[in-house]
């Protein structure tokens, strides 16, 4: 085991409640039904509270979570900024109700598919996607505002799920890379060590995203992108809007690699790069 999985990304959350406090809060919610005097102040009985609690929690989660429309607005804003800066020629957004896959036309690459997902530790956000037939490169973009875990911990969980999919799918189902970035990045809750390279998009200061190349499938080998040797083009194009030129894009692009140790064990490495001589990694 390498460093803590939090090291899979360069940033940490600030002010997020520790796990013990979260568990005590859960205990409070679960036992409030045993305090009828308190509940009566709000006009409900113990039995009403107990029966309504599951629906109330779901309602609260919906109100507190960023809406999908908000996540779409953030990601679409970044992608359309590529067009405004002449890096891309067009962005085709998905229709409502369809899988959230953006088609970005980049002259130096071709058609780039950007698959928007939520937090990477969920099955749907890591496994429920396909590489479009039209895509020259495909990226999974995790738009994750959750403070439940540090970004690197989220990423490590998602990569673990992607590993299983990578090892079981055909070559044309291999991702070109993954991106972790949303409006929380660079905020007081999630300070970014790349803050100095931030740009303004839709009135918001946006730092460069965490970008990682993914392995290409090679049935003959036992090591896939273990040292970050895979070359893809979209990270350089994306990072260029943050004033990061071709000569330094590689020091802002991380990588994910897999290595077969024996018949039963596939190792994983996640390396993040966030500036000259600034790297952090996690191996498992």
JSON list of N, CA and C in Angstrom, two decimals, residues 256-283:
[
{"chain": "A", "resi": 256, "resn": "UNK", "atom": "N", "xyz": [-3.29, 7.16, -14.37]},
{"chain": "A", "resi": 256, "resn": "UNK", "atom": "CA", "xyz": [-3.71, 5.95, -13.67]},
{"chain": "A", "resi": 256, "resn": "UNK", "atom": "C", "xyz": [-3.08, 4.77, -14.38]},
{"chain": "A", "resi": 257, "resn": "UNK", "atom": "N", "xyz": [-2.49, 3.85, -13.63]},
{"chain": "A", "resi": 257, "resn": "UNK", "atom": "CA", "xyz": [-1.89, 2.67, -14.23]},
{"chain": "A", "resi": 257, "resn": "UNK", "atom": "C", "xyz": [-2.26, 1.40, -13.49]},
{"chain": "A", "resi": 258, "resn": "UNK", "atom": "N", "xyz": [-2.27, 0.29, -14.21]},
{"chain": "A", "resi": 258, "resn": "UNK", "atom": "CA", "xyz": [-2.53, -1.01, -13.62]},
{"chain": "A", "resi": 258, "resn": "UNK", "atom": "C", "xyz": [-1.37, -1.94, -13.96]},
{"chain": "A", "resi": 259, "resn": "UNK", "atom": "N", "xyz": [-1.08, -2.87, -13.06]},
{"chain": "A", "resi": 259, "resn": "UNK", "atom": "CA", "xyz": [0.04, -3.80, -13.27]},
{"chain": "A", "resi": 259, "resn": "UNK", "atom": "C", "xyz": [-0.32, -5.16, -12.68]},
{"chain": "A", "resi": 260, "resn": "UNK", "atom": "N", "xyz": [-0.11, -6.19, -13.47]},
{"chain": "A", "resi": 260, "resn": "UNK", "atom": "CA", "xyz": [-0.40, -7.55, -13.01]},
{"chain": "A", "resi": 260, "resn": "UNK", "atom": "C", "xyz": [0.78, -8.06, -12.19]},
{"chain": "A", "resi": 261, "resn": "UNK", "atom": "N", "xyz": [0.52, -8.27, -10.90]},
{"chain": "A", "resi": 261, "resn": "UNK", "atom": "CA", "xyz": [1.57, -8.77, -10.02]},
{"chain": "A", "resi": 261, "resn": "UNK", "atom": "C", "xyz": [1.65, -10.28, -10.08]},
{"chain": "A", "resi": 262, "resn": "UNK", "atom": "N", "xyz": [0.51, -10.92, -10.08]},
{"chain": "A", "resi": 262, "resn": "UNK", "atom": "CA", "xyz": [0.41, -12.36, -10.30]},
{"chain": "A", "resi": 262, "resn": "UNK", "atom": "C", "xyz": [-0.98, -12.65, -10.84]},
{"chain": "A", "resi": 263, "resn": "UNK", "atom": "N", "xyz": [-1.35, -13.88, -10.92]},
{"chain": "A", "resi": 263, "resn": "UNK", "atom": "CA", "xyz": [-2.63, -14.24, -11.54]},
{"chain": "A", "resi": 263, "resn": "UNK", "atom": "C", "xyz": [-3.82, -13.64, -10.81]},
{"chain": "A", "resi": 264, "resn": "UNK", "atom": "N", "xyz": [-3.67, -13.37, -9.53]},
{"chain": "A", "resi": 264, "resn": "UNK", "atom": "CA", "xyz": [-4.80, -12.93, -8.73]},
{"chain": "A", "resi": 264, "resn": "UNK", "atom": "C", "xyz": [-4.76, -11.46, -8.31]},
{"chain": "A", "resi": 265, "resn": "UNK", "atom": "N", "xyz": [-3.62, -10.81, -8.49]},
{"chain": "A", "resi": 265, "resn": "UNK", "atom": "CA", "xyz": [-3.47, -9.45, -7.97]},
{"chain": "A", "resi": 265, "resn": "UNK", "atom": "C", "xyz": [-3.13, -8.48, -9.10]},
{"chain": "A", "resi": 266, "resn": "UNK", "atom": "N", "xyz": [-3.95, -7.44, -9.24]},
{"chain": "A", "resi": 266, "resn": "UNK", "atom": "CA", "xyz": [-3.68, -6.35, -10.18]},
{"chain": "A", "resi": 266, "resn": "UNK", "atom": "C", "xyz": [-3.44, -5.10, -9.35]},
{"chain": "A", "resi": 267, "resn": "UNK", "atom": "N", "xyz": [-2.24, -4.55, -9.41]},
{"chain": "A", "resi": 267, "resn": "UNK", "atom": "CA", "xyz": [-1.91, -3.35, -8.66]},
{"chain": "A", "resi": 267, "resn": "UNK", "atom": "C", "xyz": [-2.42, -2.11, -9.38]},
{"chain": "A", "resi": 268, "resn": "UNK", "atom": "N", "xyz": [-2.60, -1.05, -8.60]},
{"chain": "A", "resi": 268, "resn": "UNK", "atom": "CA", "xyz": [-3.08, 0.22, -9.15]},
{"chain": "A", "resi": 268, "resn": "UNK", "atom": "C", "xyz": [-2.17, 1.34, -8.70]},
{"chain": "A", "resi": 269, "resn": "UNK", "atom": "N", "xyz": [-1.86, 2.25, -9.60]},
{"chain": "A", "resi": 269, "resn": "UNK", "atom": "CA", "xyz": [-1.14, 3.46, -9.23]},
{"chain": "A", "resi": 269, "resn": "UNK", "atom": "C", "xyz": [-1.93, 4.67, -9.74]},
{"chain": "A", "resi": 270, "resn": "UNK", "atom": "N", "xyz": [-2.06, 5.67, -8.90]},
{"chain": "A", "resi": 270, "resn": "UNK", "atom": "CA", "xyz": [-2.71, 6.93, -9.28]},
{"chain": "A", "resi": 270, "resn": "UNK", "atom": "C", "xyz": [-1.73, 8.04, -8.94]},
{"chain": "A", "resi": 271, "resn": "UNK", "atom": "N", "xyz": [-1.29, 8.75, -9.94]},
{"chain": "A", "resi": 271, "resn": "UNK", "atom": "CA", "xyz": [-0.31, 9.81, -9.73]},
{"chain": "A", "resi": 271, "resn": "UNK", "atom": "C", "xyz": [-0.90, 11.14, -10.19]},
{"chain": "A", "resi": 272, "resn": "UNK", "atom": "N", "xyz": [-0.84, 12.13, -9.32]},
{"chain": "A", "resi": 272, "resn": "UNK", "atom": "CA", "xyz": [-1.33, 13.46, -9.67]},
{"chain": "A", "resi": 272, "resn": "UNK", "atom": "C", "xyz": [-0.15, 14.42, -9.81]},
{"chain": "A", "resi": 273, "resn": "UNK", "atom": "N", "xyz": [-0.24, 15.29, -10.81]},
{"chain": "A", "resi": 273, "resn": "UNK", "atom": "CA", "xyz": [0.79, 16.30, -11.03]},
{"chain": "A", "resi": 273, "resn": "UNK", "atom": "C", "xyz": [0.11, 17.66, -11.03]},
{"chain": "A", "resi": 274, "resn": "UNK", "atom": "N", "xyz": [0.66, 18.59, -10.29]},
{"chain": "A", "resi": 274, "resn": "UNK", "atom": "CA", "xyz": [0.00, 19.89, -10.18]},
{"chain": "A", "resi": 274, "resn": "UNK", "atom": "C", "xyz": [0.98, 21.05, -10.24]},
{"chain": "A", "resi": 275, "resn": "UNK", "atom": "N", "xyz": [2.00, 20.88, -11.08]},
{"chain": "A", "resi": 275, "resn": "UNK", "atom": "CA", "xyz": [2.98, 21.93, -11.30]},
{"chain": "A", "resi": 275, "resn": "UNK", "atom": "C", "xyz": [4.38, 21.35, -11.35]},
{"chain": "A", "resi": 276, "resn": "UNK", "atom": "N", "xyz": [5.37, 22.16, -11.74]},
{"chain": "A", "resi": 276, "resn": "UNK", "atom": "CA", "xyz": [6.75, 21.69, -11.80]},
{"chain": "A", "resi": 276, "resn": "UNK", "atom": "C", "xyz": [7.21, 21.10, -10.47]},
{"chain": "A", "resi": 277, "resn": "UNK", "atom": "N", "xyz": [7.67, 19.86, -10.51]},
{"chain": "A", "resi": 277, "resn": "UNK", "atom": "CA", "xyz": [8.19, 19.15, -9.34]},
{"chain": "A", "resi": 277, "resn": "UNK", "atom": "C", "xyz": [7.16, 18.99, -8.22]},
{"chain": "A", "resi": 278, "resn": "UNK", "atom": "N", "xyz": [5.89, 19.07, -8.56]},
{"chain": "A", "resi": 278, "resn": "UNK", "atom": "CA", "xyz": [4.83, 18.91, -7.56]},
{"chain": "A", "resi": 278, "resn": "UNK", "atom": "C", "xyz": [3.98, 17.70, -7.93]},
{"chain": "A", "resi": 279, "resn": "UNK", "atom": "N", "xyz": [4.19, 16.61, -7.23]},
{"chain": "A", "resi": 279, "resn": "UNK", "atom": "CA", "xyz": [3.48, 15.38, -7.51]},
{"chain": "A", "resi": 279, "resn": "UNK", "atom": "C", "xyz": [3.06, 14.70, -6.21]},
{"chain": "A", "resi": 280, "resn": "UNK", "atom": "N", "xyz": [2.07, 13.85, -6.33]},
{"chain": "A", "resi": 280, "resn": "UNK", "atom": "CA", "xyz": [1.61, 13.04, -5.20]},
{"chain": "A", "resi": 280, "resn": "UNK", "atom": "C", "xyz": [1.03, 11.77, -5.79]},
{"chain": "A", "resi": 281, "resn": "UNK", "atom": "N", "xyz": [1.14, 10.66, -5.08]},
{"chain": "A", "resi": 281, "resn": "UNK", "atom": "CA", "xyz": [0.65, 9.41, -5.67]},
{"chain": "A", "resi": 281, "resn": "UNK", "atom": "C", "xyz": [0.11, 8.47, -4.60]},
{"chain": "A", "resi": 282, "resn": "UNK", "atom": "N", "xyz": [-0.71, 7.55, -5.08]},
{"chain": "A", "resi": 282, "resn": "UNK", "atom": "CA", "xyz": [-1.27, 6.50, -4.23]},
{"chain": "A", "resi": 282, "resn": "UNK", "atom": "C", "xyz": [-1.17, 5.18, -4.99]},
{"chain": "A", "resi": 283, "resn": "UNK", "atom": "N", "xyz": [-0.67, 4.14, -4.32]},
{"chain": "A", "resi": 283, "resn": "UNK", "atom": "CA", "xyz": [-0.61, 2.81, -4.92]},
{"chain": "A", "resi": 283, "resn": "UNK", "atom": "C", "xyz": [-1.30, 1.80, -4.02]}
]
